[in-house]
mmCIF file of C-alpha atoms in Angstrom:
data_model
loop_
_atom_site.group_PDB
_atom_site.id
_atom_site.type_symbol
_atom_site.label_atom_id
_atom_site.label_comp_id
_atom_site.label_asym_id
_atom_site.label_seq_id
_atom_site.Cartn_x
_atom_site.Cartn_y
_atom_site.Cartn_z
ATOM 1 C CA MET A 208 -5.244 42.048 88.998
ATOM 2 C CA THR A 209 -7.106 43.476 92.057
ATOM 3 C CA ARG A 210 -5.355 43.740 95.216
ATOM 4 C CA GLY A 211 -7.221 45.784 97.182
ATOM 5 C CA THR A 212 -10.526 47.782 97.306
ATOM 6 C CA VAL A 213 -12.274 50.601 99.391
ATOM 7 C CA THR A 214 -15.906 51.006 100.355
ATOM 8 C CA ILE A 215 -17.126 54.441 100.555
ATOM 9 C CA GLN A 216 -19.645 56.133 103.078
ATOM 10 C CA SER A 217 -21.241 58.362 100.165
ATOM 11 C CA ASP A 218 -23.409 60.296 102.457
ATOM 12 C CA ARG A 219 -20.458 61.781 104.511
ATOM 13 C CA CYS A 220 -18.552 62.664 101.621
ATOM 14 C CA LYS A 221 -18.220 66.378 100.593
ATOM 15 C CA SER A 222 -16.594 66.444 97.326
ATOM 16 C CA CYS A 223 -13.542 68.006 98.173
ATOM 17 C CA GLY A 224 -11.466 66.011 95.800
ATOM 18 C CA LEU A 225 -8.366 65.554 98.137
ATOM 19 C CA CYS A 226 -8.633 61.633 97.665
ATOM 20 C CA ILE A 227 -8.865 61.966 93.693
ATOM 21 C CA GLN A 228 -5.770 64.084 93.418
ATOM 22 C CA ALA A 229 -3.794 61.962 96.306
ATOM 23 C CA CYS A 230 -4.633 58.618 94.753
ATOM 24 C CA PRO A 231 -1.210 56.989 93.143
ATOM 25 C CA GLN A 232 -3.584 54.534 91.081
ATOM 26 C CA HIS A 233 -5.961 57.197 89.551
ATOM 27 C CA VAL A 234 -8.918 54.832 90.272
ATOM 28 C CA LEU A 235 -11.250 57.458 92.412
ATOM 29 C CA ALA A 236 -13.440 60.060 90.594
ATOM 30 C CA PHE A 237 -16.840 61.922 91.451
ATOM 31 C CA ALA A 238 -20.022 60.179 90.903
ATOM 32 C CA GLU A 239 -22.732 61.456 88.483
ATOM 33 C CA GLU A 240 -25.505 61.463 90.937
ATOM 34 C CA PHE A 241 -25.792 63.904 94.361
ATOM 35 C CA ASN A 242 -25.763 62.457 97.867
ATOM 36 C CA LEU A 243 -28.115 63.338 100.613
ATOM 37 C CA ARG A 244 -26.027 66.476 101.807
ATOM 38 C CA GLY A 245 -26.098 67.618 97.823
ATOM 39 C CA TYR A 246 -22.533 66.787 97.112
ATOM 40 C CA ARG A 247 -21.139 64.376 94.282
ATOM 41 C CA PRO A 248 -19.385 61.956 96.180
ATOM 42 C CA VAL A 249 -16.302 60.238 95.456
ATOM 43 C CA GLN A 250 -16.679 56.583 93.829
ATOM 44 C CA LEU A 251 -14.319 53.784 92.875
ATOM 45 C CA ASP A 252 -13.808 53.810 88.903
ATOM 46 C CA GLU A 253 -11.411 50.692 88.153
ATOM 47 C CA ARG A 254 -12.112 50.971 84.211
ATOM 48 C CA GLU A 255 -8.512 51.603 83.653
ATOM 49 C CA HIS A 256 -6.353 50.640 86.863
ATOM 50 C CA HIS A 257 -7.291 48.819 89.884
ATOM 51 C CA CYS A 258 -6.987 49.704 93.726
ATOM 52 C CA THR A 259 -4.066 48.471 95.618
ATOM 53 C CA GLY A 260 -5.392 49.060 99.176
ATOM 54 C CA CYS A 261 -2.592 51.477 100.020
ATOM 55 C CA GLY A 262 -4.768 53.600 102.101
ATOM 56 C CA VAL A 263 -3.669 56.790 100.964
ATOM 57 C CA CYS A 264 -7.275 57.933 100.226
ATOM 58 C CA ALA A 265 -8.086 57.237 103.994
ATOM 59 C CA LEU A 266 -5.074 59.220 104.978
ATOM 60 C CA VAL A 267 -6.057 62.463 103.050
ATOM 61 C CA CYS A 268 -9.851 62.360 103.710
ATOM 62 C CA PRO A 269 -11.035 64.858 106.049
ATOM 63 C CA ASP A 270 -14.673 63.263 106.627
ATOM 64 C CA VAL A 271 -13.400 59.557 106.963
ATOM 65 C CA VAL A 272 -15.388 57.943 104.292
ATOM 66 C CA PHE A 273 -12.832 55.382 103.259
ATOM 67 C CA THR A 274 -12.860 51.783 104.719
ATOM 68 C CA VAL A 275 -9.855 50.045 102.935
ATOM 69 C CA TYR A 276 -9.517 46.289 102.285
ATOM 70 C CA ARG A 277 -6.374 44.469 100.953
ATOM 71 C CA GLN A 278 -5.973 40.911 99.317
ATOM 72 C CA PRO A 279 -3.505 39.255 102.019
ATOM 73 C CA LEU A 280 0.001 38.575 100.061
ATOM 74 C CA ARG A 281 0.683 35.034 99.163
ATOM 75 C CA ARG A 282 4.227 34.626 99.304
ATOM 76 C CA ALA A 283 5.953 31.577 97.469
ATOM 77 C CA ALA A 284 6.673 28.757 100.062
ATOM 78 C CA MET B 224 -33.670 65.634 109.314
ATOM 79 C CA THR B 225 -31.604 62.593 110.141
ATOM 80 C CA THR B 226 -28.542 61.768 107.987
ATOM 81 C CA MET B 227 -28.515 58.513 106.811
ATOM 82 C CA VAL B 228 -25.311 56.983 106.481
ATOM 83 C CA MET B 229 -25.044 53.983 104.468
ATOM 84 C CA GLU B 230 -21.907 51.530 103.804
ATOM 85 C CA ARG B 231 -21.413 49.128 101.273
ATOM 86 C CA GLU B 232 -21.076 45.649 102.324
ATOM 87 C CA ALA B 233 -17.251 44.399 102.427
ATOM 88 C CA PRO B 234 -16.698 42.988 99.043
ATOM 89 C CA THR B 235 -16.571 39.202 98.785
ATOM 90 C CA LEU B 236 -15.883 38.607 95.160
ATOM 91 C CA THR B 237 -12.681 36.583 95.524
ATOM 92 C CA ALA B 238 -12.010 33.240 97.008
ATOM 93 C CA THR B 239 -9.678 34.514 99.647
ATOM 94 C CA PRO B 240 -10.898 36.916 102.135
ATOM 95 C CA TRP B 241 -10.071 40.335 102.340
ATOM 96 C CA GLU B 242 -7.925 41.774 105.172
ATOM 97 C CA LEU B 243 -9.147 45.077 106.826
ATOM 98 C CA VAL B 244 -6.392 47.698 106.534
ATOM 99 C CA TYR B 245 -8.134 50.548 107.734
ATOM 100 C CA GLN B 246 -11.319 51.446 109.189
ATOM 101 C CA ARG B 247 -12.885 54.616 111.062
ATOM 102 C CA PRO B 248 -11.224 54.915 114.538
ATOM 103 C CA ALA B 249 -13.189 54.320 117.669
ATOM 104 C CA ALA B 250 -12.222 57.433 119.449
ATOM 105 C CA LEU B 251 -14.354 59.278 116.624
ATOM 106 C CA THR B 252 -17.825 59.347 117.256
ATOM 107 C CA ASP B 253 -20.447 58.240 114.065
ATOM 108 C CA LEU B 254 -21.315 62.031 113.635
ATOM 109 C CA PRO B 255 -20.440 63.611 110.286
ATOM 110 C CA THR B 256 -18.558 67.002 110.808
ATOM 111 C CA HIS B 257 -19.624 70.296 110.177
ATOM 112 C CA TYR B 258 -16.313 71.336 108.484
ATOM 113 C CA CYS B 259 -16.281 72.755 105.023
ATOM 114 C CA PRO B 260 -14.961 70.688 101.923
ATOM 115 C CA GLY B 261 -11.193 70.055 102.258
ATOM 116 C CA CYS B 262 -10.653 71.699 105.593
ATOM 117 C CA SER B 263 -7.923 69.867 107.451
ATOM 118 C CA HIS B 264 -9.890 69.816 111.017
ATOM 119 C CA GLY B 265 -11.452 66.697 109.920
ATOM 120 C CA ALA B 266 -8.311 64.742 109.076
ATOM 121 C CA ILE B 267 -6.370 66.208 111.942
ATOM 122 C CA HIS B 268 -9.280 64.969 114.176
ATOM 123 C CA ARG B 269 -8.986 61.480 112.631
ATOM 124 C CA MET B 270 -5.241 61.387 113.439
ATOM 125 C CA VAL B 271 -5.696 62.377 116.747
ATOM 126 C CA ALA B 272 -8.153 59.818 117.312
ATOM 127 C CA GLU B 273 -6.019 56.872 115.624
ATOM 128 C CA VAL B 274 -3.049 58.026 118.044
ATOM 129 C CA ILE B 275 -5.357 57.701 120.938
ATOM 130 C CA ASP B 276 -6.773 54.095 119.788
ATOM 131 C CA GLU B 277 -3.168 53.066 118.920
ATOM 132 C CA LEU B 278 -1.959 54.121 122.372
ATOM 133 C CA GLY B 279 -4.964 52.298 124.012
ATOM 134 C CA ILE B 280 -5.698 55.480 126.058
ATOM 135 C CA ARG B 281 -9.036 56.099 125.163
ATOM 136 C CA GLU B 282 -10.875 55.430 128.314
ATOM 137 C CA ARG B 283 -8.470 57.739 130.244
ATOM 138 C CA THR B 284 -8.048 60.493 127.975
ATOM 139 C CA ILE B 285 -9.871 64.026 128.254
ATOM 140 C CA GLY B 286 -10.292 66.567 125.320
ATOM 141 C CA VAL B 287 -10.699 70.165 125.722
ATOM 142 C CA ALA B 288 -12.255 71.963 122.642
ATOM 143 C CA PRO B 289 -11.686 75.478 121.979
ATOM 144 C CA VAL B 290 -13.722 78.174 120.561
ATOM 145 C CA GLY B 291 -13.419 78.562 116.820
ATOM 146 C CA CYS B 292 -14.355 76.028 113.997
ATOM 147 C CA ALA B 293 -13.485 73.209 115.870
ATOM 148 C CA VAL B 294 -15.799 74.062 118.666
ATOM 149 C CA PHE B 295 -17.895 70.983 118.412
ATOM 150 C CA ALA B 296 -14.687 69.060 118.824
ATOM 151 C CA TYR B 297 -16.054 67.481 121.950
ATOM 152 C CA LYS B 298 -19.098 65.737 119.848
ATOM 153 C CA TYR B 299 -16.666 64.253 117.246
ATOM 154 C CA PHE B 300 -14.180 62.662 119.891
ATOM 155 C CA ASN B 301 -15.544 59.699 121.444
ATOM 156 C CA LEU B 302 -13.871 60.858 124.513
ATOM 157 C CA ASP B 303 -14.768 62.658 127.806
ATOM 158 C CA SER B 304 -14.547 66.221 126.717
ATOM 159 C CA CYS B 305 -15.393 69.749 127.940
ATOM 160 C CA GLU B 306 -15.394 73.317 126.273
ATOM 161 C CA ALA B 307 -13.234 75.708 127.143
ATOM 162 C CA ALA B 308 -14.110 79.846 127.176
ATOM 163 C CA HIS B 309 -12.186 81.504 123.926
ATOM 164 C CA GLY B 310 -8.389 80.781 124.427
ATOM 165 C CA ARG B 311 -8.609 79.031 127.748
ATOM 166 C CA ALA B 312 -8.259 75.633 126.885
ATOM 167 C CA PRO B 313 -4.792 75.457 128.340
ATOM 168 C CA ALA B 314 -5.850 76.863 131.883
ATOM 169 C CA MET B 315 -8.688 74.201 131.960
ATOM 170 C CA ALA B 316 -6.546 71.498 130.966
ATOM 171 C CA THR B 317 -4.299 72.684 133.681
ATOM 172 C CA GLY B 318 -6.979 72.148 136.221
ATOM 173 C CA LEU B 319 -7.937 68.955 134.790
ATOM 174 C CA LYS B 320 -4.802 67.616 134.944
ATOM 175 C CA ARG B 321 -3.681 68.733 138.291
ATOM 176 C CA VAL B 322 -7.023 67.253 139.767
ATOM 177 C CA ARG B 323 -6.725 63.869 137.787
ATOM 178 C CA PRO B 324 -3.039 63.255 137.149
ATOM 179 C CA ASP B 325 -3.983 59.841 135.949
ATOM 180 C CA ARG B 326 -5.833 61.446 132.883
ATOM 181 C CA ILE B 327 -4.291 62.125 129.596
ATOM 182 C CA VAL B 328 -5.294 65.534 128.785
ATOM 183 C CA PHE B 329 -5.109 67.267 125.472
ATOM 184 C CA THR B 330 -6.181 70.559 124.122
ATOM 185 C CA TYR B 331 -7.446 71.017 120.354
ATOM 186 C CA GLN B 332 -6.910 74.888 119.395
ATOM 187 C CA GLY B 333 -6.964 76.943 116.178
ATOM 188 C CA ASP B 334 -4.644 79.870 115.695
ATOM 189 C CA GLY B 335 -7.332 82.777 116.670
ATOM 190 C CA ASP B 336 -7.905 80.647 119.871
ATOM 191 C CA LEU B 337 -4.420 79.717 120.912
ATOM 192 C CA ALA B 338 -2.135 82.495 119.587
ATOM 193 C CA SER B 339 -4.252 85.667 119.799
ATOM 194 C CA ILE B 340 -6.935 85.617 122.860
ATOM 195 C CA GLY B 341 -5.264 82.526 124.462
ATOM 196 C CA GLY B 342 -1.810 83.873 123.941
ATOM 197 C CA ASN B 343 -1.342 84.547 127.728
ATOM 198 C CA GLU B 344 -2.638 81.051 128.605
ATOM 199 C CA ILE B 345 -0.673 79.101 126.276
ATOM 200 C CA LEU B 346 2.588 80.989 127.404
ATOM 201 C CA HIS B 347 1.828 80.450 130.929
ATOM 202 C CA ALA B 348 0.944 76.864 130.685
ATOM 203 C CA ALA B 349 4.291 76.034 128.901
ATOM 204 C CA LEU B 350 6.242 78.239 131.588
ATOM 205 C CA ARG B 351 4.688 75.878 134.284
ATOM 206 C CA GLY B 352 5.845 73.091 132.348
ATOM 207 C CA GLU B 353 1.869 71.535 132.624
ATOM 208 C CA GLN B 354 1.856 67.845 131.592
ATOM 209 C CA ILE B 355 -0.677 68.238 128.738
ATOM 210 C CA THR B 356 -0.813 67.905 125.227
ATOM 211 C CA VAL B 357 -1.720 70.860 122.715
ATOM 212 C CA ILE B 358 -2.873 70.320 119.330
ATOM 213 C CA PHE B 359 -2.578 73.560 117.520
ATOM 214 C CA VAL B 360 -4.057 73.932 114.017
ATOM 215 C CA ASN B 361 -2.890 77.008 112.036
ATOM 216 C CA ASN B 362 -4.867 78.153 109.003
ATOM 217 C CA ALA B 363 -3.579 81.889 109.254
ATOM 218 C CA VAL B 364 -7.243 83.103 109.640
ATOM 219 C CA TYR B 365 -10.153 83.433 111.864
ATOM 220 C CA GLY B 366 -12.241 80.644 110.203
ATOM 221 C CA MET B 367 -15.472 80.708 112.137
ATOM 222 C CA THR B 368 -16.030 84.244 112.068
ATOM 223 C CA GLY B 369 -15.378 84.673 108.297
ATOM 224 C CA GLY B 370 -11.960 84.876 107.731
ATOM 225 C CA GLN B 371 -10.564 87.679 109.547
ATOM 226 C CA MET B 372 -6.779 88.398 110.065
ATOM 227 C CA ALA B 373 -5.419 86.459 112.940
ATOM 228 C CA PRO B 374 -1.814 86.951 114.537
ATOM 229 C CA THR B 375 -0.696 84.082 112.483
ATOM 230 C CA THR B 376 -1.765 85.634 109.098
ATOM 231 C CA ILE B 377 1.241 85.827 106.813
ATOM 232 C CA ALA B 378 2.394 89.285 105.562
ATOM 233 C CA GLY B 379 0.505 90.482 102.648
ATOM 234 C CA MET B 380 -2.271 88.021 103.051
ATOM 235 C CA LYS B 381 -5.678 89.325 101.940
ATOM 236 C CA THR B 382 -8.416 88.462 104.684
ATOM 237 C CA THR B 383 -11.914 90.392 105.179
ATOM 238 C CA SER B 384 -10.107 92.368 108.048
ATOM 239 C CA SER B 385 -6.982 93.269 105.855
ATOM 240 C CA PRO B 386 -8.468 93.682 102.350
ATOM 241 C CA MET B 387 -5.237 95.215 101.049
ATOM 242 C CA GLY B 388 -3.291 92.414 102.446
ATOM 243 C CA ARG B 389 -1.420 92.402 105.842
ATOM 244 C CA ASP B 390 0.849 95.527 106.388
ATOM 245 C CA VAL B 391 3.519 94.318 108.729
ATOM 246 C CA LEU B 392 4.213 98.131 109.357
ATOM 247 C CA THR B 393 0.994 98.963 110.821
ATOM 248 C CA GLN B 394 -0.406 95.356 111.667
ATOM 249 C CA GLY B 395 2.754 93.640 113.111
ATOM 250 C CA TYR B 396 4.342 90.254 112.021
ATOM 251 C CA PRO B 397 2.891 86.760 112.538
ATOM 252 C CA ILE B 398 3.639 84.753 115.445
ATOM 253 C CA HIS B 399 5.678 81.333 115.736
ATOM 254 C CA ILE B 400 4.610 79.752 118.549
ATOM 255 C CA PRO B 401 6.433 76.598 118.621
ATOM 256 C CA GLU B 402 9.679 78.589 118.186
ATOM 257 C CA LEU B 403 8.401 80.977 121.117
ATOM 258 C CA LEU B 404 7.951 78.057 123.552
ATOM 259 C CA ALA B 405 10.798 76.039 122.548
ATOM 260 C CA PRO B 406 13.348 77.689 124.732
ATOM 261 C CA MET B 407 11.095 77.278 127.946
ATOM 262 C CA PRO B 408 12.503 74.555 130.369
ATOM 263 C CA GLY B 409 9.070 73.281 131.022
ATOM 264 C CA VAL B 410 8.514 72.318 127.133
ATOM 265 C CA ALA B 411 9.180 68.552 126.373
ATOM 266 C CA TYR B 412 8.225 68.636 122.709
ATOM 267 C CA ALA B 413 7.784 71.400 120.460
ATOM 268 C CA VAL B 414 7.529 71.015 116.621
ATOM 269 C CA ARG B 415 5.710 72.292 113.460
ATOM 270 C CA ARG B 416 4.334 69.919 110.827
ATOM 271 C CA SER B 417 2.123 70.802 107.558
ATOM 272 C CA MET B 418 -0.860 69.174 105.953
ATOM 273 C CA HIS B 419 0.300 69.734 102.365
ATOM 274 C CA ALA B 420 1.386 66.381 101.162
ATOM 275 C CA VAL B 421 0.466 62.746 101.603
ATOM 276 C CA ALA B 422 4.091 62.096 102.964
ATOM 277 C CA GLU B 423 3.743 65.444 105.396
ATOM 278 C CA MET B 424 0.734 63.974 106.764
ATOM 279 C CA ARG B 425 2.215 60.835 107.826
ATOM 280 C CA LYS B 426 4.707 63.132 109.845
ATOM 281 C CA VAL B 427 1.809 64.972 111.590
ATOM 282 C CA LYS B 428 0.441 61.719 112.740
ATOM 283 C CA LYS B 429 3.890 60.550 114.102
ATOM 284 C CA ALA B 430 4.371 64.177 115.893
ATOM 285 C CA ILE B 431 0.911 63.823 117.294
ATOM 286 C CA ARG B 432 2.018 60.414 118.662
ATOM 287 C CA MET B 433 5.274 61.949 120.221
ATOM 288 C CA ALA B 434 3.253 64.451 121.884
ATOM 289 C CA PHE B 435 0.951 61.979 123.539
ATOM 290 C CA GLN B 436 3.970 60.125 124.263
ATOM 291 C CA ALA B 437 5.467 62.976 126.142
ATOM 292 C CA GLN B 438 2.498 63.205 128.423
ATOM 293 C CA LEU B 439 2.348 59.436 128.865
ATOM 294 C CA GLN B 440 6.330 59.597 130.058
ATOM 295 C CA GLY B 441 5.625 62.627 132.195
ATOM 296 C CA VAL B 442 8.528 64.746 130.643
ATOM 297 C CA GLY B 443 6.631 67.962 130.199
ATOM 298 C CA PHE B 444 4.508 70.298 128.026
ATOM 299 C CA SER B 445 4.045 69.124 124.387
ATOM 300 C CA ILE B 446 2.840 70.990 121.435
ATOM 301 C CA VAL B 447 2.463 70.324 117.855
ATOM 302 C CA GLU B 448 1.656 73.068 115.438
ATOM 303 C CA ILE B 449 -0.194 71.888 112.272
ATOM 304 C CA LEU B 450 -0.408 74.274 108.990
ATOM 305 C CA GLY B 451 -4.081 73.270 107.851
ATOM 306 C CA ALA B 452 -5.805 74.389 104.896
ATOM 307 C CA CYS B 453 -8.954 76.703 104.895
ATOM 308 C CA PRO B 454 -10.158 76.607 101.199
ATOM 309 C CA THR B 455 -13.402 78.713 102.029
ATOM 310 C CA ASN B 456 -11.507 81.724 103.761
ATOM 311 C CA TRP B 457 -8.570 81.525 101.423
ATOM 312 C CA HIS B 458 -11.113 81.389 98.332
ATOM 313 C CA VAL B 459 -9.204 78.752 96.631
ATOM 314 C CA SER B 460 -10.163 75.239 95.966
ATOM 315 C CA PRO B 461 -9.347 72.323 98.625
ATOM 316 C CA THR B 462 -6.793 70.823 96.278
ATOM 317 C CA ASP B 463 -5.119 74.477 95.557
ATOM 318 C CA ALA B 464 -5.129 75.298 99.075
ATOM 319 C CA LEU B 465 -2.629 72.375 99.499
ATOM 320 C CA ASP B 466 -0.387 74.322 97.125
ATOM 321 C CA TYR B 467 -1.299 77.534 98.915
ATOM 322 C CA ILE B 468 0.203 75.826 102.353
ATOM 323 C CA ARG B 469 3.576 74.688 100.250
ATOM 324 C CA ASP B 470 4.195 78.043 98.687
ATOM 325 C CA ARG B 471 2.770 80.741 100.829
ATOM 326 C CA MET B 472 2.536 79.436 104.588
ATOM 327 C CA LEU B 473 5.566 77.167 104.350
ATOM 328 C CA PRO B 474 8.209 79.895 103.649
ATOM 329 C CA GLU B 475 6.785 81.812 106.841
ATOM 330 C CA TYR B 476 6.310 78.763 108.944
ATOM 331 C CA PRO B 477 8.745 76.293 108.407
ATOM 332 C CA VAL B 478 8.289 72.626 109.635
ATOM 333 C CA GLY B 479 10.760 71.251 111.940
ATOM 334 C CA ASP B 480 11.487 70.100 115.439
ATOM 335 C CA PHE B 481 12.180 73.097 117.566
ATOM 336 C CA LYS B 482 12.546 70.823 120.772
ATOM 337 C CA VAL B 483 12.539 67.302 121.396
ATOM 338 C CA ASP B 484 13.537 65.994 124.860
ATOM 339 C CA ALA B 485 16.303 63.849 124.921
ATOM 340 C CA ARG B 486 14.124 61.350 127.197
ATOM 341 C CA LEU B 487 11.440 61.181 124.283
ATOM 342 C CA ARG B 488 14.152 59.924 121.684
ATOM 343 C CA ASP B 489 14.767 56.754 123.664
#
């Protein structure tokens, strides 16, 4: 189940890979194509696991490429 | 050439609306940074900006940029900023704070700037107990000029000006700034933090918040030393640079609180 997601400003990404190493769900990977600055930007790859919107990628990213969204928790009444 | 920055629309695939958890802080400008891939400066800029936003002090904060890699910090912070001569950021911050005591003044300095040429300024600003906040990024080399040996370079570390490794018998020992400043009566907050892991990065942000809190409460001089990565000049990949901090820098520069004023703990 998808609990969260991120949007990525690909043209800011410098391909350092810190977010890929830090992501607890392993849902980030380098893209095949290049961005305007000549780096392969990070992208969301949810084929095996799903993003939980934990925000760790946004915490480690030196270039502030991530905006993080989460599904509001629905607790049983 | 203008850099086009595109952002995807917020996802709207599911029935319930998405809750925004994190977005770019307002205290950062929209400009992409010039830092190398994996440089800690970008993340530390962002944490400082987040703290300024969370404390709601953006309209009355003045930043002082250093000379070094972070020389363009005034372009990246969406604040009133000025640029100091090499190492003289604490002196400039002293003047700003004394003229406008209602403003929150912080300096953002690297290790070549603060510990070497600016050693005199930082010592005497701390001795005078100036009500300023110092964000001190230690990556053990002079980054901007090509990775020369800095006063903070650890023993045995190879740099472009110590190609055989720093020899402490001829080139001296590394300097420990927070330990040096902590005994001074004017210093309210002196800590060291590291950027090598997610949990440690959360502590970095807490320390930056405390340092600004010290100035807001007017209890004295506050300094946070942050061990940052310089993958380019250490000649390692950005991810290996984090291991380098953990394995090489932490034994020399242990993280910890060297002074926390009792009034800050309340």
